[in-house]
């Protein structure tokens, strides 16, 4: 879609929202690639309800699932320009502004939600967030929105990195993701998430890597045979908005947004934890093979990614946080 057309559609959507929330003093439109059935989307609904209740409707939150407002990168640019928008985004996409965020998407950086939460609620992370405000004009509301560990989805069995030779694997285009998939043995192929199903169906790509809720929501069990549980990336995301817009809010509202984002992120992440077995059972019932493997060869193969991308020292800091 041409940029001018995307901009026009974006403006039209926001105009509709503005017309519907005239009673509110401020409106925040949140864009996410997630579908409404995703546990994290349920958390966004909780966030919306809590913010609107605590501000007596003076701050309205509008949710746009399935990337209705456009790509994450486009929304980040809108936020930089001061638009009242936010996006649920991973650290890899923020690393172009502040490099440290990229380590959140590095391979095997932490296990499960409890491990990664220690990092994204730490003073170390707050320092990165402050750097982000200065570098790009983005405000992190909270970064504790866990989407699960990412696994491989292919049409052939995978037990070790050598099995991925020549496999065109869809992954987001951020350097840390690309290097991780390359180190695992596959050929990283960046594509928008919305195009993955068709690309697999038409054999433009040979596989994808994703967390269970997203894989199920996108019906990838229809176009792949194997889900191999590598857990190579622990996908933590956050709600990121415009610092310029955020700073115009009364102090009370700024505090409410951050408090409720943290609460809803915890709720959504626990919901994700509770849903993983059921998502895998449903995919298995639809014919997909769920394969448990020894991930040691993948851990070893991806270990050099930290050094290659300049994260070796930061990795040590993050490991220390996780061990606490």
PDB file of C-alpha atoms in Angstrom:
ATOM      1  CA  UNK A   1       0.000   0.000   0.000  1.00  0.00           C
ATOM      2  CA  UNK A   2       1.437   3.394  -0.966  1.00  0.00           C
ATOM      3  CA  UNK A   3       2.567   5.590   1.902  1.00  0.00           C
ATOM      4  CA  UNK A   4       0.142   8.380   0.948  1.00  0.00           C
ATOM      5  CA  UNK A   5      -2.770   5.945   1.014  1.00  0.00           C
ATOM      6  CA  UNK A   6      -1.691   4.522   4.383  1.00  0.00           C
ATOM      7  CA  UNK A   7      -1.440   8.035   5.794  1.00  0.00           C
ATOM      8  CA  UNK A   8      -4.892   8.936   4.487  1.00  0.00           C
ATOM      9  CA  UNK A   9      -6.418   5.777   5.977  1.00  0.00           C
ATOM     10  CA  UNK A  10      -4.638   6.412   9.269  1.00  0.00           C
ATOM     11  CA  UNK A  11      -6.019   9.954   9.348  1.00  0.00           C
ATOM     12  CA  UNK A  12      -9.515   8.754   8.542  1.00  0.00           C
ATOM     13  CA  UNK A  13      -9.442   6.178  11.342  1.00  0.00           C
ATOM     14  CA  UNK A  14      -8.246   8.727  13.870  1.00  0.00           C
ATOM     15  CA  UNK A  15     -10.907  11.185  12.695  1.00  0.00           C
ATOM     16  CA  UNK A  16     -13.579   8.559  13.336  1.00  0.00           C
ATOM     17  CA  UNK A  17     -12.133   7.916  16.771  1.00  0.00           C
ATOM     18  CA  UNK A  18     -12.034  11.623  17.557  1.00  0.00           C
ATOM     19  CA  UNK A  19     -15.667  11.998  16.611  1.00  0.00           C
ATOM     20  CA  UNK A  20     -16.644   9.118  18.871  1.00  0.00           C
ATOM     21  CA  UNK A  21     -14.869  10.353  21.995  1.00  0.00           C
ATOM     22  CA  UNK A  22     -15.712  14.047  22.125  1.00  0.00           C
ATOM     23  CA  UNK A  23     -16.291  13.781  25.875  1.00  0.00           C
ATOM     24  CA  UNK A  24     -12.662  12.820  26.486  1.00  0.00           C
ATOM     25  CA  UNK A  25      -9.953  15.413  26.970  1.00  0.00           C
ATOM     26  CA  UNK A  26      -7.292  13.021  25.648  1.00  0.00           C
ATOM     27  CA  UNK A  27      -7.462   9.968  23.395  1.00  0.00           C
ATOM     28  CA  UNK A  28      -4.808   7.293  22.937  1.00  0.00           C
ATOM     29  CA  UNK A  29      -5.119   4.906  19.984  1.00  0.00           C
ATOM     30  CA  UNK A  30      -3.209   1.640  20.510  1.00  0.00           C
ATOM     31  CA  UNK A  31      -2.224  -0.464  17.503  1.00  0.00           C
ATOM     32  CA  UNK A  32      -1.239  -4.114  17.806  1.00  0.00           C
ATOM     33  CA  UNK A  33      -0.593  -6.973  15.407  1.00  0.00           C
ATOM     34  CA  UNK A  34      -2.439  -9.268  17.833  1.00  0.00           C
ATOM     35  CA  UNK A  35      -5.927 -10.561  17.158  1.00  0.00           C
ATOM     36  CA  UNK A  36      -8.745 -10.096  19.649  1.00  0.00           C
ATOM     37  CA  UNK A  37      -8.544 -13.721  20.821  1.00  0.00           C
ATOM     38  CA  UNK A  38      -4.952 -13.329  21.999  1.00  0.00           C
ATOM     39  CA  UNK A  39      -4.459 -13.263  25.790  1.00  0.00           C
ATOM     40  CA  UNK A  40      -2.454 -10.056  25.476  1.00  0.00           C
ATOM     41  CA  UNK A  41      -5.327  -8.345  23.717  1.00  0.00           C
ATOM     42  CA  UNK A  42      -7.492  -9.187  26.704  1.00  0.00           C
ATOM     43  CA  UNK A  43      -4.923  -7.330  28.783  1.00  0.00           C
ATOM     44  CA  UNK A  44      -5.231  -4.311  26.511  1.00  0.00           C
ATOM     45  CA  UNK A  45      -8.974  -4.347  27.117  1.00  0.00           C
ATOM     46  CA  UNK A  46      -8.298  -4.376  30.870  1.00  0.00           C
ATOM     47  CA  UNK A  47      -5.906  -1.439  30.435  1.00  0.00           C
ATOM     48  CA  UNK A  48      -8.504   0.527  28.486  1.00  0.00           C
ATOM     49  CA  UNK A  49     -11.224  -0.090  31.073  1.00  0.00           C
ATOM     50  CA  UNK A  50      -9.000   0.790  34.038  1.00  0.00           C
ATOM     51  CA  UNK A  51      -7.633   4.002  32.513  1.00  0.00           C
ATOM     52  CA  UNK A  52     -11.041   5.233  31.474  1.00  0.00           C
ATOM     53  CA  UNK A  53     -12.486   4.433  34.904  1.00  0.00           C
ATOM     54  CA  UNK A  54      -9.694   6.068  36.896  1.00  0.00           C
ATOM     55  CA  UNK A  55      -9.750   9.218  34.742  1.00  0.00           C
ATOM     56  CA  UNK A  56     -13.549   9.379  34.710  1.00  0.00           C
ATOM     57  CA  UNK A  57     -13.459   9.135  30.936  1.00  0.00           C
ATOM     58  CA  UNK A  58     -11.101  12.080  30.488  1.00  0.00           C
ATOM     59  CA  UNK A  59      -8.521   9.763  28.905  1.00  0.00           C
ATOM     60  CA  UNK A  60     -10.080   7.518  26.268  1.00  0.00           C
ATOM     61  CA  UNK A  61      -8.233   4.469  24.977  1.00  0.00           C
ATOM     62  CA  UNK A  62      -9.073   2.996  21.590  1.00  0.00           C
ATOM     63  CA  UNK A  63      -7.747  -0.411  20.522  1.00  0.00           C
ATOM     64  CA  UNK A  64      -6.902  -1.448  16.961  1.00  0.00           C
ATOM     65  CA  UNK A  65      -6.126  -5.189  16.623  1.00  0.00           C
ATOM     66  CA  UNK A  66      -4.614  -6.939  13.602  1.00  0.00           C
ATOM     67  CA  UNK A  67      -2.469  -3.885  12.738  1.00  0.00           C
ATOM     68  CA  UNK A  68      -5.488  -1.881  11.595  1.00  0.00           C
ATOM     69  CA  UNK A  69      -3.532   1.371  11.810  1.00  0.00           C
ATOM     70  CA  UNK A  70      -0.521   0.004   9.919  1.00  0.00           C
ATOM     71  CA  UNK A  71       2.899  -1.502  10.544  1.00  0.00           C
ATOM     72  CA  UNK A  72       4.651  -1.098  13.883  1.00  0.00           C
ATOM     73  CA  UNK A  73       7.387   0.978  12.282  1.00  0.00           C
ATOM     74  CA  UNK A  74       4.827   3.390  10.804  1.00  0.00           C
ATOM     75  CA  UNK A  75       3.158   3.856  14.189  1.00  0.00           C
ATOM     76  CA  UNK A  76       6.501   4.476  15.864  1.00  0.00           C
ATOM     77  CA  UNK A  77       7.127   7.261  13.359  1.00  0.00           C
ATOM     78  CA  UNK A  78       3.686   8.723  14.038  1.00  0.00           C
ATOM     79  CA  UNK A  79       4.470   8.685  17.751  1.00  0.00           C
ATOM     80  CA  UNK A  80       7.819  10.403  17.144  1.00  0.00           C
ATOM     81  CA  UNK A  81       5.902  13.179  15.422  1.00  0.00           C
ATOM     82  CA  UNK A  82       3.711  13.652  18.502  1.00  0.00           C
ATOM     83  CA  UNK A  83       0.578  11.799  17.382  1.00  0.00           C
ATOM     84  CA  UNK A  84      -1.641  10.385  20.174  1.00  0.00           C
ATOM     85  CA  UNK A  85      -0.875   6.796  19.222  1.00  0.00           C
ATOM     86  CA  UNK A  86       0.821   3.821  20.845  1.00  0.00           C
ATOM     87  CA  UNK A  87       1.996   0.460  19.599  1.00  0.00           C
ATOM     88  CA  UNK A  88       2.640  -2.890  21.240  1.00  0.00           C
ATOM     89  CA  UNK A  89       6.215  -3.446  20.127  1.00  0.00           C
ATOM     90  CA  UNK A  90       9.252  -5.614  20.830  1.00  0.00           C
ATOM     91  CA  UNK A  91      12.705  -4.419  21.813  1.00  0.00           C
ATOM     92  CA  UNK A  92      14.225  -5.288  18.449  1.00  0.00           C
ATOM     93  CA  UNK A  93      12.281  -2.539  16.709  1.00  0.00           C
ATOM     94  CA  UNK A  94      13.338  -0.014  19.365  1.00  0.00           C
ATOM     95  CA  UNK A  95      17.005  -0.966  19.063  1.00  0.00           C
ATOM     96  CA  UNK A  96      17.334   1.280  16.009  1.00  0.00           C
ATOM     97  CA  UNK A  97      16.926   4.198  18.442  1.00  0.00           C
ATOM     98  CA  UNK A  98      18.577   2.794  21.589  1.00  0.00           C
ATOM     99  CA  UNK A  99      20.754  -0.239  21.036  1.00  0.00           C
ATOM    100  CA  UNK A 100      20.247  -1.722  24.499  1.00  0.00           C
ATOM    101  CA  UNK A 101      16.632  -2.638  23.764  1.00  0.00           C
ATOM    102  CA  UNK A 102      17.812  -5.208  21.245  1.00  0.00           C
ATOM    103  CA  UNK A 103      19.176  -7.498  23.938  1.00  0.00           C
ATOM    104  CA  UNK A 104      15.589  -8.250  25.017  1.00  0.00           C
ATOM    105  CA  UNK A 105      15.130 -10.203  21.798  1.00  0.00           C
ATOM    106  CA  UNK A 106      18.458 -11.978  21.939  1.00  0.00           C
ATOM    107  CA  UNK A 107      18.529 -15.788  22.058  1.00  0.00           C
ATOM    108  CA  UNK A 108      17.843 -17.547  25.346  1.00  0.00           C
ATOM    109  CA  UNK A 109      18.233 -14.315  27.326  1.00  0.00           C
ATOM    110  CA  UNK A 110      15.799 -15.537  30.019  1.00  0.00           C
ATOM    111  CA  UNK A 111      13.318 -18.320  30.654  1.00  0.00           C
ATOM    112  CA  UNK A 112       9.615 -17.646  31.032  1.00  0.00           C
ATOM    113  CA  UNK A 113       7.836 -14.516  32.144  1.00  0.00           C
ATOM    114  CA  UNK A 114       9.280 -14.354  35.640  1.00  0.00           C
ATOM    115  CA  UNK A 115      12.803 -14.305  34.243  1.00  0.00           C
ATOM    116  CA  UNK A 116      12.332 -11.547  31.696  1.00  0.00           C
ATOM    117  CA  UNK A 117      10.107  -9.465  33.998  1.00  0.00           C
ATOM    118  CA  UNK A 118      13.063  -8.949  36.324  1.00  0.00           C
ATOM    119  CA  UNK A 119      14.831  -7.180  33.487  1.00  0.00           C
ATOM    120  CA  UNK A 120      12.019  -4.948  32.210  1.00  0.00           C
ATOM    121  CA  UNK A 121      11.053  -3.661  35.670  1.00  0.00           C
ATOM    122  CA  UNK A 122      14.642  -2.922  36.738  1.00  0.00           C
ATOM    123  CA  UNK A 123      16.495   0.392  37.141  1.00  0.00           C
ATOM    124  CA  UNK A 124      18.691  -0.776  34.255  1.00  0.00           C
ATOM    125  CA  UNK A 125      15.669  -0.887  31.964  1.00  0.00           C
ATOM    126  CA  UNK A 126      14.405   2.495  33.212  1.00  0.00           C
ATOM    127  CA  UNK A 127      17.726   3.930  32.108  1.00  0.00           C
ATOM    128  CA  UNK A 128      17.170   2.564  28.603  1.00  0.00           C
ATOM    129  CA  UNK A 129      13.674   4.053  28.565  1.00  0.00           C
ATOM    130  CA  UNK A 130      15.005   7.480  29.489  1.00  0.00           C
ATOM    131  CA  UNK A 131      17.570   7.218  26.716  1.00  0.00           C
ATOM    132  CA  UNK A 132      14.735   6.341  24.328  1.00  0.00           C
ATOM    133  CA  UNK A 133      12.819   9.499  25.273  1.00  0.00           C
ATOM    134  CA  UNK A 134      15.844  11.628  24.479  1.00  0.00           C
ATOM    135  CA  UNK A 135      16.905   9.740  21.359  1.00  0.00           C
ATOM    136  CA  UNK A 136      13.589   9.299  19.580  1.00  0.00           C
ATOM    137  CA  UNK A 137      10.798  10.969  21.518  1.00  0.00           C
ATOM    138  CA  UNK A 138       9.127   7.716  22.563  1.00  0.00           C
ATOM    139  CA  UNK A 139       7.600   7.018  25.971  1.00  0.00           C
ATOM    140  CA  UNK A 140       7.427   3.493  27.386  1.00  0.00           C
ATOM    141  CA  UNK A 141       4.265   2.980  29.439  1.00  0.00           C
ATOM    142  CA  UNK A 142       5.325  -0.516  30.512  1.00  0.00           C
ATOM    143  CA  UNK A 143       7.305  -3.330  28.920  1.00  0.00           C
ATOM    144  CA  UNK A 144       5.984  -6.360  30.778  1.00  0.00           C
ATOM    145  CA  UNK A 145       3.696  -7.723  28.041  1.00  0.00           C
ATOM    146  CA  UNK A 146       4.918 -11.300  27.574  1.00  0.00           C
ATOM    147  CA  UNK A 147       3.775 -13.152  24.494  1.00  0.00           C
ATOM    148  CA  UNK A 148       5.531 -16.451  25.152  1.00  0.00           C
ATOM    149  CA  UNK A 149       8.647 -18.201  23.916  1.00  0.00           C
ATOM    150  CA  UNK A 150       9.028 -18.445  20.173  1.00  0.00           C
ATOM    151  CA  UNK A 151       9.276 -21.797  18.404  1.00  0.00           C
ATOM    152  CA  UNK A 152       9.895 -23.015  14.860  1.00  0.00           C
ATOM    153  CA  UNK A 153       7.082 -23.859  12.450  1.00  0.00           C
ATOM    154  CA  UNK A 154       8.160 -25.909   9.451  1.00  0.00           C
ATOM    155  CA  UNK A 155       7.037 -28.572   7.032  1.00  0.00           C
ATOM    156  CA  UNK A 156       9.967 -30.851   7.792  1.00  0.00           C
ATOM    157  CA  UNK A 157      11.318 -32.214  11.069  1.00  0.00           C
ATOM    158  CA  UNK A 158      13.940 -30.136  12.871  1.00  0.00           C
ATOM    159  CA  UNK A 159      16.147 -31.515  15.625  1.00  0.00           C
ATOM    160  CA  UNK A 160      19.390 -29.589  15.228  1.00  0.00           C
ATOM    161  CA  UNK A 161      20.690 -26.445  13.458  1.00  0.00           C
ATOM    162  CA  UNK A 162      21.917 -28.465  10.456  1.00  0.00           C
ATOM    163  CA  UNK A 163      18.286 -29.351   9.686  1.00  0.00           C
ATOM    164  CA  UNK A 164      17.571 -25.684   8.947  1.00  0.00           C
ATOM    165  CA  UNK A 165      20.146 -25.360   6.158  1.00  0.00           C
ATOM    166  CA  UNK A 166      18.498 -23.675   3.178  1.00  0.00           C
ATOM    167  CA  UNK A 167      15.224 -23.070   5.047  1.00  0.00           C
ATOM    168  CA  UNK A 168      13.809 -19.605   4.379  1.00  0.00           C
ATOM    169  CA  UNK A 169      12.536 -18.644   7.820  1.00  0.00           C
ATOM    170  CA  UNK A 170      10.233 -15.680   8.355  1.00  0.00           C
ATOM    171  CA  UNK A 171      11.294 -13.410  11.197  1.00  0.00           C
ATOM    172  CA  UNK A 172      10.951  -9.692  11.982  1.00  0.00           C
ATOM    173  CA  UNK A 173      13.609  -7.552  10.342  1.00  0.00           C
ATOM    174  CA  UNK A 174      15.395  -6.306  13.462  1.00  0.00           C
ATOM    175  CA  UNK A 175      19.123  -7.217  13.501  1.00  0.00           C
ATOM    176  CA  UNK A 176      18.975  -9.294  16.695  1.00  0.00           C
ATOM    177  CA  UNK A 177      16.173 -11.457  15.294  1.00  0.00           C
ATOM    178  CA  UNK A 178      17.864 -11.823  11.915  1.00  0.00           C
ATOM    179  CA  UNK A 179      21.189 -12.842  13.443  1.00  0.00           C
ATOM    180  CA  UNK A 180      19.530 -15.301  15.813  1.00  0.00           C
ATOM    181  CA  UNK A 181      17.744 -17.114  13.000  1.00  0.00           C
ATOM    182  CA  UNK A 182      20.892 -17.096  10.875  1.00  0.00           C
ATOM    183  CA  UNK A 183      22.881 -18.565  13.772  1.00  0.00           C
ATOM    184  CA  UNK A 184      20.249 -21.271  14.178  1.00  0.00           C
ATOM    185  CA  UNK A 185      21.024 -22.402  10.639  1.00  0.00           C
ATOM    186  CA  UNK A 186      18.153 -20.914   8.610  1.00  0.00           C
ATOM    187  CA  UNK A 187      17.991 -18.047   6.122  1.00  0.00           C
ATOM    188  CA  UNK A 188      16.189 -15.138   7.828  1.00  0.00           C
ATOM    189  CA  UNK A 189      13.427 -13.683   5.672  1.00  0.00           C
ATOM    190  CA  UNK A 190      11.705 -10.582   7.066  1.00  0.00           C
ATOM    191  CA  UNK A 191       8.005 -10.237   6.252  1.00  0.00           C
ATOM    192  CA  UNK A 192       5.035  -8.494   7.893  1.00  0.00           C
ATOM    193  CA  UNK A 193       3.192 -10.927  10.150  1.00  0.00           C
ATOM    194  CA  UNK A 194       0.006 -10.438   8.149  1.00  0.00           C
ATOM    195  CA  UNK A 195       1.723 -11.939   5.074  1.00  0.00           C
ATOM    196  CA  UNK A 196       3.124 -15.071   6.713  1.00  0.00           C
ATOM    197  CA  UNK A 197       0.175 -17.413   6.112  1.00  0.00           C
ATOM    198  CA  UNK A 198       0.016 -16.649   2.390  1.00  0.00           C
ATOM    199  CA  UNK A 199       3.800 -16.775   2.027  1.00  0.00           C
ATOM    200  CA  UNK A 200       3.866 -20.257   3.571  1.00  0.00           C
ATOM    201  CA  UNK A 201       0.904 -21.362   1.485  1.00  0.00           C
ATOM    202  CA  UNK A 202       2.596 -20.183  -1.716  1.00  0.00           C
ATOM    203  CA  UNK A 203       6.013 -21.509  -0.596  1.00  0.00           C
ATOM    204  CA  UNK A 204       7.593 -18.073  -0.730  1.00  0.00           C
ATOM    205  CA  UNK A 205       9.067 -19.053   2.640  1.00  0.00           C
ATOM    206  CA  UNK A 206       9.679 -22.506   4.127  1.00  0.00           C
ATOM    207  CA  UNK A 207       8.969 -21.786   7.758  1.00  0.00           C
ATOM    208  CA  UNK A 208       8.287 -19.231  10.443  1.00  0.00           C
ATOM    209  CA  UNK A 209       9.086 -18.714  14.096  1.00  0.00           C
ATOM    210  CA  UNK A 210       6.519 -17.430  16.551  1.00  0.00           C
ATOM    211  CA  UNK A 211       4.930 -17.815  19.966  1.00  0.00           C
ATOM    212  CA  UNK A 212       1.982 -20.176  20.381  1.00  0.00           C
ATOM    213  CA  UNK A 213      -0.862 -17.627  20.687  1.00  0.00           C
ATOM    214  CA  UNK A 214       0.219 -15.888  17.473  1.00  0.00           C
ATOM    215  CA  UNK A 215       0.753 -19.161  15.609  1.00  0.00           C
ATOM    216  CA  UNK A 216      -2.700 -20.363  16.543  1.00  0.00           C
ATOM    217  CA  UNK A 217      -4.342 -17.010  15.870  1.00  0.00           C
ATOM    218  CA  UNK A 218      -2.815 -16.904  12.386  1.00  0.00           C
ATOM    219  CA  UNK A 219      -3.859 -20.537  11.718  1.00  0.00           C
ATOM    220  CA  UNK A 220      -0.317 -21.541  10.807  1.00  0.00           C
ATOM    221  CA  UNK A 221      -1.260 -25.136  11.659  1.00  0.00           C
ATOM    222  CA  UNK A 222      -2.989 -25.125   8.270  1.00  0.00           C
ATOM    223  CA  UNK A 223       0.207 -24.407   6.322  1.00  0.00           C
ATOM    224  CA  UNK A 224       2.930 -26.053   8.460  1.00  0.00           C
ATOM    225  CA  UNK A 225       3.256 -29.575   9.867  1.00  0.00           C
ATOM    226  CA  UNK A 226       5.730 -29.290  12.730  1.00  0.00           C
ATOM    227  CA  UNK A 227       5.997 -26.961  15.713  1.00  0.00           C
ATOM    228  CA  UNK A 228       9.443 -27.551  17.176  1.00  0.00           C
ATOM    229  CA  UNK A 229       9.806 -26.167  20.690  1.00  0.00           C
ATOM    230  CA  UNK A 230      13.125 -24.352  20.554  1.00  0.00           C
ATOM    231  CA  UNK A 231      12.040 -21.451  22.776  1.00  0.00           C
ATOM    232  CA  UNK A 232      14.865 -19.471  21.200  1.00  0.00           C
ATOM    233  CA  UNK A 233      13.421 -16.003  21.842  1.00  0.00           C
ATOM    234  CA  UNK A 234      11.478 -15.013  24.952  1.00  0.00           C
ATOM    235  CA  UNK A 235       9.106 -12.485  23.430  1.00  0.00           C
ATOM    236  CA  UNK A 236       8.571  -9.529  25.734  1.00  0.00           C
ATOM    237  CA  UNK A 237       6.841  -6.442  24.380  1.00  0.00           C
ATOM    238  CA  UNK A 238       5.693  -3.078  25.648  1.00  0.00           C
ATOM    239  CA  UNK A 239       3.250  -0.254  25.064  1.00  0.00           C
ATOM    240  CA  UNK A 240       5.198   2.620  23.534  1.00  0.00           C
ATOM    241  CA  UNK A 241       3.686   6.020  22.798  1.00  0.00           C
ATOM    242  CA  UNK A 242       4.675   9.597  22.025  1.00  0.00           C
ATOM    243  CA  UNK A 243       6.703  11.340  24.721  1.00  0.00           C
ATOM    244  CA  UNK A 244       5.473  14.725  23.442  1.00  0.00           C
ATOM    245  CA  UNK A 245       1.837  13.645  23.791  1.00  0.00           C
ATOM    246  CA  UNK A 246       2.487  11.967  27.145  1.00  0.00           C
ATOM    247  CA  UNK A 247       4.175  15.075  28.571  1.00  0.00           C
ATOM    248  CA  UNK A 248       1.110  17.203  27.818  1.00  0.00           C
ATOM    249  CA  UNK A 249      -1.024  15.073  30.130  1.00  0.00           C
ATOM    250  CA  UNK A 250      -1.661  16.149  33.729  1.00  0.00           C
ATOM    251  CA  UNK A 251       0.781  14.420  36.096  1.00  0.00           C
ATOM    252  CA  UNK A 252      -2.049  12.367  37.606  1.00  0.00           C
ATOM    253  CA  UNK A 253      -2.987  10.936  34.214  1.00  0.00           C
ATOM    254  CA  UNK A 254       0.616  10.136  33.356  1.00  0.00           C
ATOM    255  CA  UNK A 255       0.892   8.138  36.575  1.00  0.00           C
ATOM    256  CA  UNK A 256      -2.378   6.322  35.899  1.00  0.00           C
ATOM    257  CA  UNK A 257      -1.280   5.286  32.409  1.00  0.00           C
ATOM    258  CA  UNK A 258       1.978   3.822  33.666  1.00  0.00           C
ATOM    259  CA  UNK A 259       0.451   2.110  36.700  1.00  0.00           C
ATOM    260  CA  UNK A 260      -2.360   0.525  34.720  1.00  0.00           C
ATOM    261  CA  UNK A 261      -0.045  -0.517  31.886  1.00  0.00           C
ATOM    262  CA  UNK A 262       2.101  -2.420  34.387  1.00  0.00           C
ATOM    263  CA  UNK A 263      -0.920  -4.042  36.067  1.00  0.00           C
ATOM    264  CA  UNK A 264      -2.542  -5.032  32.785  1.00  0.00           C
ATOM    265  CA  UNK A 265       0.775  -6.304  31.430  1.00  0.00           C
ATOM    266  CA  UNK A 266       1.116  -8.654  34.388  1.00  0.00           C
ATOM    267  CA  UNK A 267      -2.463  -9.845  34.000  1.00  0.00           C
ATOM    268  CA  UNK A 268      -2.067 -10.395  30.260  1.00  0.00           C
ATOM    269  CA  UNK A 269       1.232 -12.210  30.686  1.00  0.00           C
ATOM    270  CA  UNK A 270      -0.183 -14.574  33.295  1.00  0.00           C
ATOM    271  CA  UNK A 271      -3.047 -15.185  30.913  1.00  0.00           C
ATOM    272  CA  UNK A 272      -0.548 -16.081  28.232  1.00  0.00           C
ATOM    273  CA  UNK A 273       1.205 -18.514  30.591  1.00  0.00           C
ATOM    274  CA  UNK A 274      -2.083 -20.224  31.355  1.00  0.00           C
ATOM    275  CA  UNK A 275      -3.054 -20.503  27.688  1.00  0.00           C
ATOM    276  CA  UNK A 276       0.037 -22.098  26.161  1.00  0.00           C
ATOM    277  CA  UNK A 277      -0.829 -25.747  26.791  1.00  0.00           C
ATOM    278  CA  UNK A 278      -4.328 -25.259  25.415  1.00  0.00           C
ATOM    279  CA  UNK A 279      -3.059 -23.527  22.264  1.00  0.00           C
ATOM    280  CA  UNK A 280      -0.684 -26.415  21.620  1.00  0.00           C
ATOM    281  CA  UNK A 281      -3.417 -28.967  22.275  1.00  0.00           C
ATOM    282  CA  UNK A 282      -5.686 -27.216  19.800  1.00  0.00           C
ATOM    283  CA  UNK A 283      -2.980 -27.112  17.136  1.00  0.00           C
ATOM    284  CA  UNK A 284      -2.242 -30.790  17.768  1.00  0.00           C
ATOM    285  CA  UNK A 285      -5.937 -31.598  17.359  1.00  0.00           C
ATOM    286  CA  UNK A 286      -5.819 -29.890  13.970  1.00  0.00           C
ATOM    287  CA  UNK A 287      -3.016 -32.155  12.788  1.00  0.00           C
ATOM    288  CA  UNK A 288       0.154 -30.318  13.760  1.00  0.00           C
ATOM    289  CA  UNK A 289       2.958 -32.283  15.399  1.00  0.00           C
ATOM    290  CA  UNK A 290       4.275 -30.595  18.559  1.00  0.00           C
ATOM    291  CA  UNK A 291       7.887 -31.707  18.979  1.00  0.00           C
ATOM    292  CA  UNK A 292       9.999 -31.396  22.124  1.00  0.00           C
ATOM    293  CA  UNK A 293      13.753 -31.432  21.481  1.00  0.00           C
ATOM    294  CA  UNK A 294      17.023 -30.928  23.301  1.00  0.00           C
ATOM    295  CA  UNK A 295      17.684 -27.221  22.664  1.00  0.00           C
ATOM    296  CA  UNK A 296      21.350 -27.406  23.714  1.00  0.00           C
ATOM    297  CA  UNK A 297      22.660 -27.361  20.106  1.00  0.00           C
ATOM    298  CA  UNK A 298      20.577 -24.250  19.416  1.00  0.00           C
ATOM    299  CA  UNK A 299      21.796 -22.536  22.577  1.00  0.00           C
ATOM    300  CA  UNK A 300      25.371 -23.246  21.547  1.00  0.00           C
ATOM    301  CA  UNK A 301      24.832 -22.140  17.954  1.00  0.00           C
ATOM    302  CA  UNK A 302      23.280 -18.819  18.957  1.00  0.00           C
ATOM    303  CA  UNK A 303      25.655 -17.922  21.798  1.00  0.00           C
ATOM    304  CA  UNK A 304      27.957 -15.891  19.476  1.00  0.00           C
ATOM    305  CA  UNK A 305      25.087 -13.557  18.557  1.00  0.00           C
ATOM    306  CA  UNK A 306      25.743 -11.439  21.658  1.00  0.00           C
ATOM    307  CA  UNK A 307      29.367 -10.842  20.741  1.00  0.00           C
ATOM    308  CA  UNK A 308      28.580 -10.263  17.079  1.00  0.00           C
ATOM    309  CA  UNK A 309      26.040  -7.530  17.836  1.00  0.00           C
ATOM    310  CA  UNK A 310      28.066  -5.915  20.612  1.00  0.00           C
ATOM    311  CA  UNK A 311      25.915  -7.166  23.502  1.00  0.00           C
ATOM    312  CA  UNK A 312      28.492  -9.275  25.345  1.00  0.00           C
ATOM    313  CA  UNK A 313      28.918  -6.931  28.337  1.00  0.00           C
ATOM    314  CA  UNK A 314      25.224  -6.054  28.490  1.00  0.00           C
ATOM    315  CA  UNK A 315      24.384  -9.760  28.412  1.00  0.00           C
ATOM    316  CA  UNK A 316      26.368 -10.209  31.622  1.00  0.00           C
ATOM    317  CA  UNK A 317      24.373  -7.429  33.307  1.00  0.00           C
ATOM    318  CA  UNK A 318      21.098  -8.943  32.184  1.00  0.00           C
ATOM    319  CA  UNK A 319      22.148 -12.430  33.312  1.00  0.00           C
ATOM    320  CA  UNK A 320      22.932 -11.032  36.760  1.00  0.00           C
ATOM    321  CA  UNK A 321      19.450  -9.508  36.956  1.00  0.00           C
ATOM    322  CA  UNK A 322      17.789 -12.744  35.889  1.00  0.00           C
ATOM    323  CA  UNK A 323      19.684 -14.780  38.504  1.00  0.00           C
ATOM    324  CA  UNK A 324      18.488 -12.597  41.399  1.00  0.00           C
TER     325      UNK A 324
END
